[in-house]
Short mmCIF file of C-alpha atoms and ligand atoms in Angstrom, two decimals:
data_model
loop_
_atom_site.label_atom_id
_atom_site.label_comp_id
_atom_site.label_asym_id
_atom_site.label_seq_id
_atom_site.Cartn_x
_atom_site.Cartn_y
_atom_site.Cartn_z
CA MET I 206 -4.82 19.21 -16.85
CA MET I 207 -3.89 18.25 -13.31
CA GLU I 208 -1.57 21.24 -13.29
CA LYS I 209 -4.55 23.52 -13.97
CA ALA I 210 -6.53 21.87 -11.21
CA TYR I 211 -3.72 22.52 -8.72
CA ALA I 212 -3.54 26.15 -9.83
CA THR I 213 -7.24 26.45 -8.99
CA ILE I 214 -6.74 24.85 -5.59
CA ILE I 215 -3.88 27.19 -4.77
CA GLU I 216 -5.99 30.19 -5.72
CA GLN I 217 -8.95 28.87 -3.79
CA VAL I 218 -7.00 28.55 -0.56
CA GLY I 219 -6.35 32.27 -0.88
CA GLU I 220 -2.87 32.29 -2.34
CA ASP I 221 -1.35 34.39 -5.06
CA LEU I 222 -0.35 32.10 -7.91
CA ASN I 223 2.16 34.68 -9.08
CA ARG I 224 4.07 34.68 -5.83
CA GLU I 225 7.59 33.59 -6.65
CA GLY I 226 7.65 30.51 -4.46
CA LEU I 227 4.48 29.22 -6.07
CA LEU I 228 5.28 29.79 -9.73
CA ASP I 229 6.16 26.18 -10.49
CA THR I 230 4.07 24.62 -7.77
CA PRO I 231 1.09 23.53 -9.93
CA ALA I 232 3.45 21.65 -12.24
CA ARG I 233 5.44 20.16 -9.38
CA ALA I 234 2.33 19.17 -7.45
CA ALA I 235 0.87 17.53 -10.55
CA LYS I 236 4.06 15.57 -11.03
CA ALA I 237 4.10 14.51 -7.39
CA MET I 238 0.46 13.40 -7.54
CA ALA I 239 1.13 11.39 -10.68
CA TYR I 240 3.98 9.66 -8.85
CA LEU I 241 1.86 8.99 -5.76
CA THR I 242 -0.81 7.36 -7.91
CA ARG I 243 1.40 5.55 -10.39
CA GLY I 244 -0.03 2.23 -9.21
CA TYR I 245 -2.95 2.82 -11.59
CA HIS I 246 -0.57 2.34 -14.50
CA GLN I 247 0.91 -0.90 -13.26
CA ASN I 248 -0.45 -4.40 -13.37
CA LEU I 249 0.39 -7.56 -11.49
CA GLU I 250 1.94 -9.49 -14.38
CA GLU I 251 4.30 -6.66 -15.18
CA VAL I 252 5.22 -6.03 -11.54
CA VAL I 253 5.94 -9.69 -10.83
CA ASN I 254 7.73 -10.06 -14.17
CA ASN I 255 7.82 -13.86 -13.99
CA ALA I 256 9.82 -13.89 -10.75
CA LEU I 257 8.17 -17.14 -9.67
CA PHE I 258 10.42 -20.05 -8.91
CA PRO I 259 9.73 -23.75 -8.33
CA SER I 260 10.27 -24.77 -4.72
CA ASP I 261 9.37 -27.67 -2.46
CA ASN I 262 9.47 -25.42 0.59
CA SER I 263 6.15 -25.59 2.35
CA GLU I 264 7.10 -23.51 5.38
CA MET I 265 5.87 -20.01 5.96
CA VAL I 266 7.65 -17.22 4.11
CA LEU I 267 7.34 -13.85 5.82
CA VAL I 268 8.37 -10.40 4.67
CA LYS I 269 8.08 -7.92 7.51
CA ASP I 270 8.08 -4.15 7.71
CA ILE I 271 7.50 -3.27 4.08
CA GLU I 272 7.18 0.52 4.11
CA LEU I 273 4.13 1.88 2.44
CA TYR I 274 2.98 5.34 1.45
CA SER I 275 -0.56 5.76 0.28
CA LEU I 276 -3.31 8.35 -0.08
CA CYS I 277 -6.68 7.99 1.58
CA GLU I 278 -9.47 8.10 -0.92
CA HIS I 279 -11.66 10.21 1.34
CA HIS I 280 -9.36 13.19 1.89
CA LEU I 281 -6.43 12.64 -0.47
CA LEU I 282 -4.17 12.83 2.54
CA PRO I 283 -1.30 10.41 3.13
CA PHE I 284 -1.39 7.35 5.24
CA ILE I 285 1.96 5.84 6.02
CA GLY I 286 2.86 2.55 7.54
CA LYS I 287 4.17 -0.94 7.23
CA ALA I 288 2.90 -4.11 5.66
CA HIS I 289 3.75 -7.61 6.82
CA VAL I 290 3.10 -10.30 4.26
CA ALA I 291 3.35 -14.05 4.73
CA TYR I 292 2.44 -17.02 2.61
CA ILE I 293 2.80 -20.77 2.55
CA PRO I 294 4.11 -21.85 -0.84
CA ASP I 295 2.51 -24.60 -2.83
CA GLY I 296 5.16 -25.57 -5.38
CA LYS I 297 6.45 -22.11 -6.13
CA VAL I 298 7.88 -19.07 -4.41
CA ILE I 299 7.88 -15.46 -5.49
CA GLY I 300 10.92 -13.15 -5.54
CA LEU I 301 10.95 -11.27 -2.23
CA SER I 302 11.34 -7.85 -3.79
CA LYS I 303 8.21 -8.58 -5.83
CA ILE I 304 6.16 -8.73 -2.66
CA ALA I 305 7.31 -5.21 -1.84
CA ARG I 306 6.49 -4.14 -5.39
CA ILE I 307 2.99 -5.59 -5.13
CA VAL I 308 2.44 -3.67 -1.89
CA ASP I 309 3.66 -0.54 -3.62
CA MET I 310 1.44 -1.02 -6.65
CA TYR I 311 -1.68 -1.05 -4.49
CA ALA I 312 -0.45 1.65 -2.10
CA ARG I 313 0.24 4.09 -4.94
CA ARG I 314 -3.44 4.60 -5.58
CA LEU I 315 -6.31 6.30 -3.77
CA GLN I 316 -7.06 3.78 -1.11
CA ILE I 317 -8.65 2.80 2.09
CA GLN I 318 -6.45 0.61 4.23
CA GLU I 319 -9.01 -2.18 4.53
CA ASN I 320 -9.34 -2.61 0.77
CA MET I 321 -5.63 -2.32 0.15
CA THR I 322 -4.95 -5.11 2.67
CA LYS I 323 -7.39 -7.38 0.86
CA GLU I 324 -6.08 -6.50 -2.59
CA ILE I 325 -2.50 -7.27 -1.61
CA ALA I 326 -3.47 -10.62 -0.06
CA GLU I 327 -5.51 -11.63 -3.10
CA ALA I 328 -2.74 -10.59 -5.47
CA ILE I 329 -0.14 -12.71 -3.66
CA MET I 330 -2.58 -15.61 -3.59
CA SER I 331 -3.38 -15.40 -7.29
CA MET I 332 0.23 -14.96 -8.40
CA THR I 333 1.75 -17.71 -6.25
CA GLY I 334 -1.10 -20.17 -5.91
CA ALA I 335 -0.07 -20.35 -2.25
CA LYS I 336 -1.77 -22.59 0.32
CA GLY I 337 -2.47 -19.47 2.30
CA VAL I 338 -1.64 -15.79 2.58
CA GLY I 339 -1.68 -13.44 5.54
CA VAL I 340 -1.32 -9.67 5.35
CA VAL I 341 -1.20 -7.27 8.28
CA ILE I 342 -0.92 -3.54 7.74
CA GLU I 343 -0.33 -0.89 10.38
CA ALA I 344 -0.57 2.72 9.31
CA LYS I 345 -0.96 6.26 10.57
CA HIS I 346 -3.48 8.38 8.76
CA MET I 347 -2.80 12.06 8.23
CA CYS I 348 -6.52 12.68 7.81
CA MET I 349 -6.88 11.60 11.40
CA MET I 350 -3.73 13.28 12.71
CA MET I 351 -3.85 16.64 10.91
CA ARG I 352 -7.58 17.23 10.81
CA GLY I 353 -10.79 15.84 12.29
CA VAL I 354 -10.11 14.31 15.67
CA GLU I 355 -6.40 15.26 15.56
CA LYS I 356 -5.29 12.14 17.33
CA GLN I 357 -1.55 12.05 16.89
CA ASN I 358 -0.84 8.54 18.02
CA GLY I 359 -3.70 6.58 16.60
CA SER I 360 -2.59 3.93 14.20
CA MET I 361 -4.82 1.55 12.37
CA LYS I 362 -4.23 -2.15 12.00
CA THR I 363 -5.92 -4.26 9.37
CA SER I 364 -5.46 -7.88 8.43
CA MET I 365 -6.52 -10.27 5.75
CA MET I 366 -6.14 -14.02 6.02
CA LEU I 367 -6.68 -16.34 3.08
CA GLY I 368 -6.50 -20.12 2.66
CA THR I 369 -4.75 -21.89 5.52
CA PHE I 370 -4.22 -18.59 7.32
CA ARG I 371 -7.97 -18.46 7.61
CA SER I 372 -8.74 -22.16 8.12
CA LYS I 373 -5.87 -23.15 10.43
CA PRO I 374 -5.66 -21.28 13.72
CA GLU I 375 -2.08 -22.51 14.28
CA THR I 376 -0.91 -21.02 10.98
CA ARG I 377 -2.50 -17.69 11.77
CA ALA I 378 -1.04 -17.83 15.30
CA GLU I 379 2.44 -18.56 13.94
CA PHE I 380 2.18 -15.60 11.59
CA LEU I 381 0.97 -13.22 14.27
CA SER I 382 3.60 -14.37 16.76
CA LEU I 383 6.34 -13.65 14.20
CA LEU I 384 5.13 -10.06 14.01
CA CYS I 385 5.73 -9.34 17.69
ZN1 LIG F 639 -9.00 10.10 5.08
#
């Protein structure tokens, strides 16, 4: 089905679907799109897979520079960047690789950066029961760089603060200073 849709797009841009280089393109593009949106077929429980461990650590845990690749829901063009995720545990910690997997699950969907930032923060909060969660995402948007205003160096920064990251200025400040 998606393969057919890509064949139509290729024709509509003025190409010849029978040109040798394009013969398998609808199938390949469909496969690539399915991969780029595989987050729709994942859920939090399965991604975290019980990697939650008891801990009496109540200091901030920060995972910086988590690469992310997403597609903007307005143009279906990529936006690419990094997520920084921090939380303050309340009795349990989550496997570090799971934080990256949670970021990936939400990035591999049609997204806007603002919503994705919030979804990631809320997911970490709900899975860990943390005292607070902070998420900062910086990304470059191809829909801005390749079309429209064509601003090559514009990057967008979004943040979401929950719990103590929202209520305690010193917690938020500690988080933000660790990102510099
Ligand atoms: Zn866009």
